[in-house]
XYZ file of C-alpha atoms in Angstrom:
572
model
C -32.426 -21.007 -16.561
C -32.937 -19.507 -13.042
C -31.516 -16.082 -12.162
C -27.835 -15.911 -11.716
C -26.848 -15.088 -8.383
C -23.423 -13.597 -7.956
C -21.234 -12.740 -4.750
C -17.926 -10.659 -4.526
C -15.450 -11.275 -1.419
C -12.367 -8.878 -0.754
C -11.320 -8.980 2.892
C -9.456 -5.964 3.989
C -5.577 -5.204 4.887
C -7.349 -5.053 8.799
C -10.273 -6.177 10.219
C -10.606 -2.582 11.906
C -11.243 -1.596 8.427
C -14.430 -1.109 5.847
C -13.734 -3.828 2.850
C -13.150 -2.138 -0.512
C -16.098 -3.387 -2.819
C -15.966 -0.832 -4.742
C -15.113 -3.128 -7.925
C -17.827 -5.363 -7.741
C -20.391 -2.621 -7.265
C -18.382 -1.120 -10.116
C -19.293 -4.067 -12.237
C -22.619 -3.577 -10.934
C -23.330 -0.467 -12.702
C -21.475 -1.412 -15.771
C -23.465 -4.405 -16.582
C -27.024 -2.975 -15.470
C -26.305 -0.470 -17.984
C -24.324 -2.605 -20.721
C -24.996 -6.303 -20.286
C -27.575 -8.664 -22.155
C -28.935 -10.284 -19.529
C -29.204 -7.349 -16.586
C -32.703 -8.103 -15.539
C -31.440 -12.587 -15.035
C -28.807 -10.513 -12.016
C -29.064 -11.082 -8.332
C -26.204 -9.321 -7.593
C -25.555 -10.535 -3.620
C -24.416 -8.130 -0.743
C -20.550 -8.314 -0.501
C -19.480 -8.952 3.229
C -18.404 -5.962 4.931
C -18.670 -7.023 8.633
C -14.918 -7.916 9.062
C -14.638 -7.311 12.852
C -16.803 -9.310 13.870
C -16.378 -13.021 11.523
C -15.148 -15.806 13.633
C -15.284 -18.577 11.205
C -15.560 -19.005 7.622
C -19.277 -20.659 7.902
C -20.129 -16.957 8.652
C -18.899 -15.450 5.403
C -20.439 -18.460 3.793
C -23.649 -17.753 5.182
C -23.803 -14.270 3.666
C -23.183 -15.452 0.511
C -25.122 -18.638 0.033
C -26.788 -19.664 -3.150
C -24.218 -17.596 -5.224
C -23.456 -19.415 -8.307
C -20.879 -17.219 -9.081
C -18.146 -16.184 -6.216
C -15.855 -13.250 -7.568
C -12.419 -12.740 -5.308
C -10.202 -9.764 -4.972
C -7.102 -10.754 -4.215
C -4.178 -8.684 -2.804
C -0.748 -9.206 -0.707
C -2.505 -8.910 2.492
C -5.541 -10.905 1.828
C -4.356 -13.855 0.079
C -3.560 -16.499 2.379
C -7.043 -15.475 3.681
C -8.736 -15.380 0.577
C -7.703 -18.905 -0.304
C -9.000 -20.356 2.704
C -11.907 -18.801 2.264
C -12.268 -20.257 -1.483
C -11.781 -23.619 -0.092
C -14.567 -23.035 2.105
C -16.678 -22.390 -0.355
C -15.173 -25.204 -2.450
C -15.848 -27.559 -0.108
C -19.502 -26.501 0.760
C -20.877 -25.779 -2.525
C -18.748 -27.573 -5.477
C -20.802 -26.536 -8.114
C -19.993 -22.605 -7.215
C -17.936 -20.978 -9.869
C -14.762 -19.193 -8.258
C -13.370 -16.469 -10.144
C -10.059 -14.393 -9.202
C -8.693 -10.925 -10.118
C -6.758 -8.124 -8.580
C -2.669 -7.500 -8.748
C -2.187 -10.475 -6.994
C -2.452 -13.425 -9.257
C 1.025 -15.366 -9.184
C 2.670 -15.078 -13.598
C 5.582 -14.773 -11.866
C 5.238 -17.285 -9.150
C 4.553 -20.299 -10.933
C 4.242 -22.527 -7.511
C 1.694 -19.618 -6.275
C -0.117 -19.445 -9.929
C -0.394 -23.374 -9.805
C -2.492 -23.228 -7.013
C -4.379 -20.676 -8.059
C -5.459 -22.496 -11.295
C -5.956 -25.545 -9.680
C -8.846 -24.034 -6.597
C -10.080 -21.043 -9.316
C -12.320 -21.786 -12.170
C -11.515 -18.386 -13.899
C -8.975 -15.438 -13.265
C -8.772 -12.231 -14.226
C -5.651 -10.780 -15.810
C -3.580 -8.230 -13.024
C -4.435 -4.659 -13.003
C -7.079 -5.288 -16.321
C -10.391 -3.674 -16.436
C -13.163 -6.186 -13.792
C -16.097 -4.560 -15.575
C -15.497 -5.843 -18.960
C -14.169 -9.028 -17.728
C -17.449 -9.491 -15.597
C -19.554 -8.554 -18.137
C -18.284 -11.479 -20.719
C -18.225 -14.133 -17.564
C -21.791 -13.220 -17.212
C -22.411 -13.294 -20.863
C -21.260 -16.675 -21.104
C -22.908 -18.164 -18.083
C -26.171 -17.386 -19.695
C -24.887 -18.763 -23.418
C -23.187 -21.566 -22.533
C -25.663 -23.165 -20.098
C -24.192 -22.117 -17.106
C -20.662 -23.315 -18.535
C -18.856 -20.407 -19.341
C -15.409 -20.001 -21.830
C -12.607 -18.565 -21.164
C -11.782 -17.947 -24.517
C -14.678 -15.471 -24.864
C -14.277 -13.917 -21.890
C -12.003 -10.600 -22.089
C -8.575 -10.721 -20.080
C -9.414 -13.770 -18.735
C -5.885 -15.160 -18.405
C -5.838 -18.214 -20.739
C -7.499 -17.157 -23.441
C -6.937 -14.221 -25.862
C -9.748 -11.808 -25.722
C -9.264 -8.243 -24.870
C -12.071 -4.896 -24.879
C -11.160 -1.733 -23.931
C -12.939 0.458 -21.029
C -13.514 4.161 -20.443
C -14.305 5.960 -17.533
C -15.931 8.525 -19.663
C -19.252 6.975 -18.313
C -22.307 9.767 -17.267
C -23.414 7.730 -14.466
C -22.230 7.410 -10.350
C -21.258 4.173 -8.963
C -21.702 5.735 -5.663
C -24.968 7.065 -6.344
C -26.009 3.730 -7.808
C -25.318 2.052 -4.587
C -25.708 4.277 -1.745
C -28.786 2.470 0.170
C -25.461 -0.042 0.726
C -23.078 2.379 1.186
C -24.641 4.349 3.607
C -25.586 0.841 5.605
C -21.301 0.252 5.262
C -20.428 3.530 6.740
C -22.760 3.467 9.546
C -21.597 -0.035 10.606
C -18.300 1.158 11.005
C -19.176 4.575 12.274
C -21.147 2.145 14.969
C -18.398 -0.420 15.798
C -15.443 2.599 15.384
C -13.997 0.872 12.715
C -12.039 3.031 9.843
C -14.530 4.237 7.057
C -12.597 2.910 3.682
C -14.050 3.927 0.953
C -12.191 4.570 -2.593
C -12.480 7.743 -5.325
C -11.125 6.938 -8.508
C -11.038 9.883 -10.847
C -8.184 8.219 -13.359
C -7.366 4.930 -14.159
C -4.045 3.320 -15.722
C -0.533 4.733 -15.379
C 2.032 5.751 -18.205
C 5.343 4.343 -16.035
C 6.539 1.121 -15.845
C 8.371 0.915 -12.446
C 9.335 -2.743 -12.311
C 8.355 -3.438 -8.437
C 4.802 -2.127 -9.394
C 1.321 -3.687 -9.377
C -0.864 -0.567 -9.865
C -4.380 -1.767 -10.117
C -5.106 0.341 -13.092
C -2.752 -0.809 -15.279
C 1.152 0.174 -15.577
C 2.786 1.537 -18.719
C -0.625 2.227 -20.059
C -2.561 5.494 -21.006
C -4.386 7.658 -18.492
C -8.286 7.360 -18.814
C -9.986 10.325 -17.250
C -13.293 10.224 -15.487
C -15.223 13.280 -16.283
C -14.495 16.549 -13.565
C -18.624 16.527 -13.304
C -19.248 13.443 -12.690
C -16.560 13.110 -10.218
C -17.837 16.144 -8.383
C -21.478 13.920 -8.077
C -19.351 10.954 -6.317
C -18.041 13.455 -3.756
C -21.308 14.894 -2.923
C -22.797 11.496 -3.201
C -20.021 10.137 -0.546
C -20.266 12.930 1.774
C -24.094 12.873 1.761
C -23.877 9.030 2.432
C -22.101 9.678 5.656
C -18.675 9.166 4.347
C -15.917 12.102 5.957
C -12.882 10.998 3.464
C -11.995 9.110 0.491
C -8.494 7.018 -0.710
C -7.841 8.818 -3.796
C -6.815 6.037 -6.109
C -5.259 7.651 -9.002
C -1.603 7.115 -9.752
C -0.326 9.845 -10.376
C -2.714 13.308 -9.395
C -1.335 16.690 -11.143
C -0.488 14.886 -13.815
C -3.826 17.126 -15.773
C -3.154 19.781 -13.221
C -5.609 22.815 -14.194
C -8.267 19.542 -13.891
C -7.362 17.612 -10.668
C -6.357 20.355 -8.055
C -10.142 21.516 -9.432
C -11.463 18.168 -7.869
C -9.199 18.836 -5.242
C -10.676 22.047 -4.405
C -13.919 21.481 -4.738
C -13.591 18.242 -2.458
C -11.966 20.632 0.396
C -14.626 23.180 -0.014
C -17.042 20.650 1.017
C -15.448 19.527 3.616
C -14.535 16.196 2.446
C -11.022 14.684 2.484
C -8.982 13.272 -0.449
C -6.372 11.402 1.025
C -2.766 9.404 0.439
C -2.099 11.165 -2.472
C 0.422 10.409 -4.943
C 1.412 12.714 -7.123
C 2.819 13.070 -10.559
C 5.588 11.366 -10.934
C 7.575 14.157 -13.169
C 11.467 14.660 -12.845
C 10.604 18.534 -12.722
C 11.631 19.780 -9.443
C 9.729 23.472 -10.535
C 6.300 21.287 -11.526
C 6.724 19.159 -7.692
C 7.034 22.247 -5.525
C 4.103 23.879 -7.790
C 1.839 20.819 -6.925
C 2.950 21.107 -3.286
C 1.987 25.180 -3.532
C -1.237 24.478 -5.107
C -2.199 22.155 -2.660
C -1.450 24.377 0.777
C -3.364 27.710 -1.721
C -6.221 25.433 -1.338
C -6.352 24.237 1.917
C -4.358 27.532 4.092
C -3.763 26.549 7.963
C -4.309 23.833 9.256
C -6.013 22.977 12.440
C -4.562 24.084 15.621
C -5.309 21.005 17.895
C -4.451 18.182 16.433
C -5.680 14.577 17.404
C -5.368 10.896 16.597
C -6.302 7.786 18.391
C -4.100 5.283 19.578
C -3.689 1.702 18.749
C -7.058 1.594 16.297
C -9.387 1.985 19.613
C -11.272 4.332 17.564
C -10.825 4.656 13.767
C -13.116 7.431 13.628
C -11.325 9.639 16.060
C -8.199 10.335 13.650
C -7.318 13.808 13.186
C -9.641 15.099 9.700
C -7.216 15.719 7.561
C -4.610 12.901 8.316
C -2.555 12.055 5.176
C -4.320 14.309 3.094
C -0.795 16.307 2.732
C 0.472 14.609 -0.600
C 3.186 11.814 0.338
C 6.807 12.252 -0.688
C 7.818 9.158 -3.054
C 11.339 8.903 -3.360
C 12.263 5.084 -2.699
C 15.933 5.806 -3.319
C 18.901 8.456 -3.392
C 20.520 6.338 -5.771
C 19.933 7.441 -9.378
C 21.144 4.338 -10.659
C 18.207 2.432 -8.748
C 15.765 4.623 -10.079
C 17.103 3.755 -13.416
C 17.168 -0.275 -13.035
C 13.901 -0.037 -11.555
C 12.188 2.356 -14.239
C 11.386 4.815 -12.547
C 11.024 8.179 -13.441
C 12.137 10.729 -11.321
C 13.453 13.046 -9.836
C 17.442 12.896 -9.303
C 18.825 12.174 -5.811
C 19.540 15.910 -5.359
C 16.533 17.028 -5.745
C 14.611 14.455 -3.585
C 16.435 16.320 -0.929
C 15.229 19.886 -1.891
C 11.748 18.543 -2.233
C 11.530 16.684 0.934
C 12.934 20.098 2.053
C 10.690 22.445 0.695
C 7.408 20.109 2.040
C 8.546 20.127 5.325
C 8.963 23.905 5.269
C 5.731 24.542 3.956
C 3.800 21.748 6.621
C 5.565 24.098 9.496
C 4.820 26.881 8.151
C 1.130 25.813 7.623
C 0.637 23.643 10.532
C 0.444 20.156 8.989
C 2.039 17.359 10.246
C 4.234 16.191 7.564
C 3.049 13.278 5.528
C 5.032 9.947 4.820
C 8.188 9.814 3.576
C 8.185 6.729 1.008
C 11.655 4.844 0.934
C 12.098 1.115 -0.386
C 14.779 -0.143 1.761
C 17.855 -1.563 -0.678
C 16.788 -1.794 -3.774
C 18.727 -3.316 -6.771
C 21.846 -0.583 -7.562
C 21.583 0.946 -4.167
C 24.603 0.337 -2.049
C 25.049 0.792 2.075
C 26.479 4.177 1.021
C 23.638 5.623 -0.618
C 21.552 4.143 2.237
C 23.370 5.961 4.760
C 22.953 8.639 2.783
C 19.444 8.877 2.866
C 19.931 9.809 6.715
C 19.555 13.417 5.335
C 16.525 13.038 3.708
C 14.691 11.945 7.028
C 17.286 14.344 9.395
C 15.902 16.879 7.014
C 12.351 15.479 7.077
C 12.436 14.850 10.535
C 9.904 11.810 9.335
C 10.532 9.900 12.714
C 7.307 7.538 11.616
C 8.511 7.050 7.989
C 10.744 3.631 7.552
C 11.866 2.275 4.677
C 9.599 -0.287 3.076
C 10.425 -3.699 3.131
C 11.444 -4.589 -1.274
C 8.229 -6.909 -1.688
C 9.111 -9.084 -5.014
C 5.261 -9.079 -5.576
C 4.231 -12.052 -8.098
C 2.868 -10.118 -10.678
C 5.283 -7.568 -10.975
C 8.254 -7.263 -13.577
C 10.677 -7.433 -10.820
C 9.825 -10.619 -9.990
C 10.822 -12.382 -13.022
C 13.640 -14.995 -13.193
C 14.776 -12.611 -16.230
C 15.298 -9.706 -13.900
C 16.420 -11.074 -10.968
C 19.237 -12.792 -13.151
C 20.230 -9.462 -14.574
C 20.923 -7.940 -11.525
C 22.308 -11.161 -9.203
C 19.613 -10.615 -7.046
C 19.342 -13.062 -4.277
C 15.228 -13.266 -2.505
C 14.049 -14.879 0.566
C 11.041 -15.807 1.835
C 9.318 -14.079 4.569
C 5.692 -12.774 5.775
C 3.643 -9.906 7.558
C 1.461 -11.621 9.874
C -1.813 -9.691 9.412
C -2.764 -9.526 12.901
C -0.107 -7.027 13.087
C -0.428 -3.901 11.029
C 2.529 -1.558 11.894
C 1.872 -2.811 15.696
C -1.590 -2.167 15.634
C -3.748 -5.581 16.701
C -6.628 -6.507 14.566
C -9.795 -7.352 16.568
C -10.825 -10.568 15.598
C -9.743 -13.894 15.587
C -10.361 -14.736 12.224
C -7.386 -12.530 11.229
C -5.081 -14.571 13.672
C -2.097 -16.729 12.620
C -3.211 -15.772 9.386
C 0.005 -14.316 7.381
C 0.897 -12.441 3.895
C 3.815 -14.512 2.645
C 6.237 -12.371 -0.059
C 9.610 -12.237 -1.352
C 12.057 -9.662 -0.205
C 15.822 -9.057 -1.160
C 18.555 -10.207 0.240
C 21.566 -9.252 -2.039
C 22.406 -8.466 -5.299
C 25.316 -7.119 -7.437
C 25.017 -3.711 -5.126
C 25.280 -5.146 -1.855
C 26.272 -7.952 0.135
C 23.366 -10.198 2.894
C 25.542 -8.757 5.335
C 25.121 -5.345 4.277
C 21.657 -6.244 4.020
C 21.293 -6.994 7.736
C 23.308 -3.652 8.649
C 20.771 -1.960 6.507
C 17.630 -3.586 7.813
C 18.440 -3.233 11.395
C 19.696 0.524 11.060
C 16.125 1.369 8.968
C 14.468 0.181 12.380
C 17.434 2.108 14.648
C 17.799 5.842 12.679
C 14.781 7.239 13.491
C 15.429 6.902 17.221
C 18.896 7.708 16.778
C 19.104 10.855 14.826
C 15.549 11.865 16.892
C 17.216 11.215 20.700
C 20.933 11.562 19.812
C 22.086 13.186 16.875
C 21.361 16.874 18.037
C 24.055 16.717 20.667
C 26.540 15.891 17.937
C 24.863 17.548 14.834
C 27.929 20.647 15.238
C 30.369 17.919 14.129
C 29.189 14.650 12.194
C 26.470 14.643 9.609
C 23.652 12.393 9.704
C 25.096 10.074 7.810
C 28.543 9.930 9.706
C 26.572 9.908 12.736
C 24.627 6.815 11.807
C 27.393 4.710 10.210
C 29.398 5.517 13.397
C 26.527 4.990 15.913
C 26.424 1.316 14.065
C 29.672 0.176 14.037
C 29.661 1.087 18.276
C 26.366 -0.868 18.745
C 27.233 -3.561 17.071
C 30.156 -4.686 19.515
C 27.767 -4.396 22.570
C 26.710 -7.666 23.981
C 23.343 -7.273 23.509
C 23.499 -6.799 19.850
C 24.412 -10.524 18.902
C 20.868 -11.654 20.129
C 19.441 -9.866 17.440
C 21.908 -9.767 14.713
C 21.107 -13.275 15.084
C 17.677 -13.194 14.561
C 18.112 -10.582 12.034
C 20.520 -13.327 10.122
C 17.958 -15.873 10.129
C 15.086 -13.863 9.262
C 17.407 -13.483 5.862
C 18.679 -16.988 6.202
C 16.757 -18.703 2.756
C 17.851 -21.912 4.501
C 15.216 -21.760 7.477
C 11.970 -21.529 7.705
C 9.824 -18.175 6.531
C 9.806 -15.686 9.389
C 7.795 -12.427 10.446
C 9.716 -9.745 8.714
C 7.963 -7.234 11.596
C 8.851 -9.259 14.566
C 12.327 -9.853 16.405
C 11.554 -11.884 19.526
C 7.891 -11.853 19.126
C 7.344 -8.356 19.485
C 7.422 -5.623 17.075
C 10.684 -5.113 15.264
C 10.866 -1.151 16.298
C 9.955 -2.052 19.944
C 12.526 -4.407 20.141
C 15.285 -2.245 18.669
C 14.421 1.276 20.333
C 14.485 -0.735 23.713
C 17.681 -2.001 23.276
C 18.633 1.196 22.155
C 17.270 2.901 25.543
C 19.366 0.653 26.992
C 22.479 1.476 25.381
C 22.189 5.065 25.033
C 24.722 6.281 27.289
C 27.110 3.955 26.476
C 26.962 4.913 22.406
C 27.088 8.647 23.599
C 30.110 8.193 25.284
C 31.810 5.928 22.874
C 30.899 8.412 20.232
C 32.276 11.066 21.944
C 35.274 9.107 22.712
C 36.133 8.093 19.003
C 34.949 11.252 17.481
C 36.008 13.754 20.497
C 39.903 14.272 18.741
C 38.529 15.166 15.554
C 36.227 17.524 16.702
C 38.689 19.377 18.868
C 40.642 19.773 15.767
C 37.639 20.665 13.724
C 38.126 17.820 11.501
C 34.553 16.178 11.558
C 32.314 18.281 8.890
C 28.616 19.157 9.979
């Protein structure tokens, strides 16, 4: 039998953006050291050169003669991973087409269908690629170039499992870094952003029911060993590398051993970033993470840039979201509790988001994103309203609420769940040439779209409360920014923005896009752009209008509430 030649595709959430291939080059090193058949490999390039693919014959090309084809699927790559797979389908029949990642479709069984029927074999979400890979490969070899799926681990129709430790004493990164460094100079050379991953932990002990975390929910934490992590940093930075995504779910959680890595990474001037942190209900143990973290890195820079539009994805500021993010996704304790997750309580979000902010003034970092899901199962318009004083307090004037993605592999997605609760789902999608209004560059990318499932009601709160909700998550920034300090003496934010609604909503320009609002959340129509109201972005669309209308709302808001502050009945 002829050497087995094996590719790995995983486009990217932009095509601005280095592809993460860090799991096939993970499998890579796993099997080279642990496989039977490691000298039978050709283990293909994977395609990195997102900006610049036109057509799918171009991705083909760089990838021909693969007999195996592994795919990486996620939210904002599936449409375009599927296409792709057809592609390859179509030109080479005999190619084996294999599918992992957290985006599978067990919940979705119209979505998991179609999986089965274009994908030979597919990898159970969030389970361990090496071990998975390393049976495939195993069986390609035994069974004539036929593999089972019964004797290949977490393959999801048949029953085998095998564990996997990261308590390996070898460096992916230093295994591959003749390709790495060839990555990170293509995108230092086309200004594209230089993507690369660090995991130093894999799995996660919670078992938050809207979550998909790639290394496993509700399972234990596996630890990489501190030394060997220390070699990946060195190894990245040495490559050409300035920063790395720090994948792990939940950093502090071994805190005498992470904020070491964390250290040690700063002291060599290399950047862990989008952290996420522990995910204790201590209050004392969060503001000790967040005082570790500024004892390590002291002030920050006094000039502070950061391109615009993705022009230049190298010339972001060097320490952009390094500051570890502030997960709170809801006020309302009774949320956290239907969802899972383990927290802190509603007061203390407050105090936290508090104390962060304080300490990012006081060192001179701009404060890092404020994570909200907007309405989730148990929340009701008055906790959302309430979470005005998180962001007033925040002032996180780029942080929005995310949009409740009912992802097909996660727990909240199941007909079970969504029967418990009464929640009613619609439809919608994030077309990919539109991340957070910055264009993608290519035109492969175009009319291309993420299609998901987001809430519409449930026992909490109403569809219309919904739309009040979703256009006010797109309208508070702007109005407690531009407005709310001329009135902050007499309503709180939360007054101010329930009042500042019910005015805008009687001005004639509102019905235009309560309209398209309504059928965005109509499950009657056709799927829309949950970022777009009249082909633009959402926030565009809304802060203009509320430009527009800004004397008018100051005046009727001064009118209405004028009587009650001469009396001093309106609280601050």
């Amino acid at each position: 039998m002829h050497k087995l030649n094996i590719a790995f595709i995983n486009p990217p959430h932009a095509d601005w953006s280095l592809a993460n291939n860090m799991t096939y080059l993970q499998c890579q090193s796993h099997y080279q050291r642990f496989g039977k058949y490691r000298d039978q490999i050709n283990w293909l390039p994977a395609p990195y050169k997102w900006n610049r693919y036109e057509a799918m014959e171009e991705i083909f090309q760089e990838i021909v003669g693969a007999d195996i084809v592994l795919c990486s699927s996620y939210t904002w790559n599936a449409m375009l991973l599927d296409e792709i797979a057809h592609y390859i389908r179509e030109q080479a029949p005999q190619t084996i087409l294999v599918i992992g990642g957290p985006h599978i479709g067990t919940n979705e069984p119209k979505l998991l269908a179609q999986r089965k029927e274009l994908y030979d074999f597919i990898c159970r979400p969030t389970k361990p690629g090496e071990v998975f890979v390393e049976d495939l490969i195993d069986q390609w070899f035994e069974q004539e170039g036929k593999p089972s799926s019964e004797n290949i681990s977490w393959e999801l129709s048949g029953p085998k499992t095998k564990n996997f430790d990261l308590a390996q004493d070898y460096s992916v990164y230093f295994d591959h870094r003749d390709y790495l460094r060839e990555t990170v100079e293509y995108a230092r050379a086309e200004k594209m952003e230089p993507f690369v991953v660090l995991e130093t932990t894999r799995g996660c002990p919670y078992k938050c029911v809207y979550c998909e975390w790639g290394g496993g929910t509700n399972t234990k934490i596996i630890k990489k060993p501190v030394e060997l992590v220390k070699q990946d940093i060195l190894t990245l930075k040495e490559i050409g590398f300035r920063d790395a995504y720090l994948t792990d779910a939940n950093f502090g959680a071994f805190m005498e051993r992470d904020f070491e890595i964390f250290k040690f990474s700063w002291e060599h001037n290399f950047n862990l970033t989008d952290i996420s942190t522990v995910k204790t209900p201590n209050l004392d143990k969060r503001k000790q993470l967040v005082d570790y973290w500024f004892q390590i890195v002291g002030k920050g820079p006094e000039i502070h840039s950061k391109s615009e539009r993705g022009a230049d994805m190298w010339g972001e500021t060097e320490y952009v979201s390094i500051v570890p993010t502030v997960s709170i996704q809801s006020v309302s304790d009774k949320a956290m509790k239907i969802s899972e997750r383990v927290d802190l309580k509603a007061q203390q979000k407050i105090l936290l988001s508090e104390y962060i902010n304080e300490r990012c003034i006081k060192q001179g970092y701009p404060v890092p994103a404020l994570e909200l899901i907007l309405a989730m199962p148990g929340s009701t318009l008055d906790d959302f309203y309430e979470e005005m004083n998180l962001i007033w307090n925040f002032r996180a004037w780029t942080s929005f609420r995310h949009d409740y993605m009912f992802l097909p592999d996660s727990r909240l997605n199941s007909p079970e769940y969504m029967a418990q609760y009464g929640i009613e789902t619609v439809e919608v999608f994030s077309d990919i040439v539109d991340e957070d209004g910055v264009d993608n560059w290519n035109s492969l990318y175009r009319n291309k779209k993420s299609y998901f499932k987001t809430i519409r009601s449930c026992f909490s709160f109403s569809a219309e409360e919904m739309i009040e909700m979703w256009f006010m998550n797109n309208a508070a920034n702007y109005l407690l920014r531009y407005i709310y300090p001329g009135f902050i003496n007499y309503l709180s934010p939360p007054e101010f923005a329930r009042s500042s609604y019910q005015i805008l909503k009687t001005m004639e320009d509102f019905e235009a896009i309560y309209a398209e609002i309504y059928d965005i959340f109509n499950p009657e129509t056709p799927a829309r752009s949950i970022r777009k109201l009249k082909d633009d972005f959402r926030v565009i669309i809304i802060e203009t209008f509320l430009k527009e209308n800004e004397s008018v709302l100051k005046a009727e808001l001064m009118r209405i509430h004028f009587p009650r502050i001469s009396t001093g009945e309106v609280h601050a």
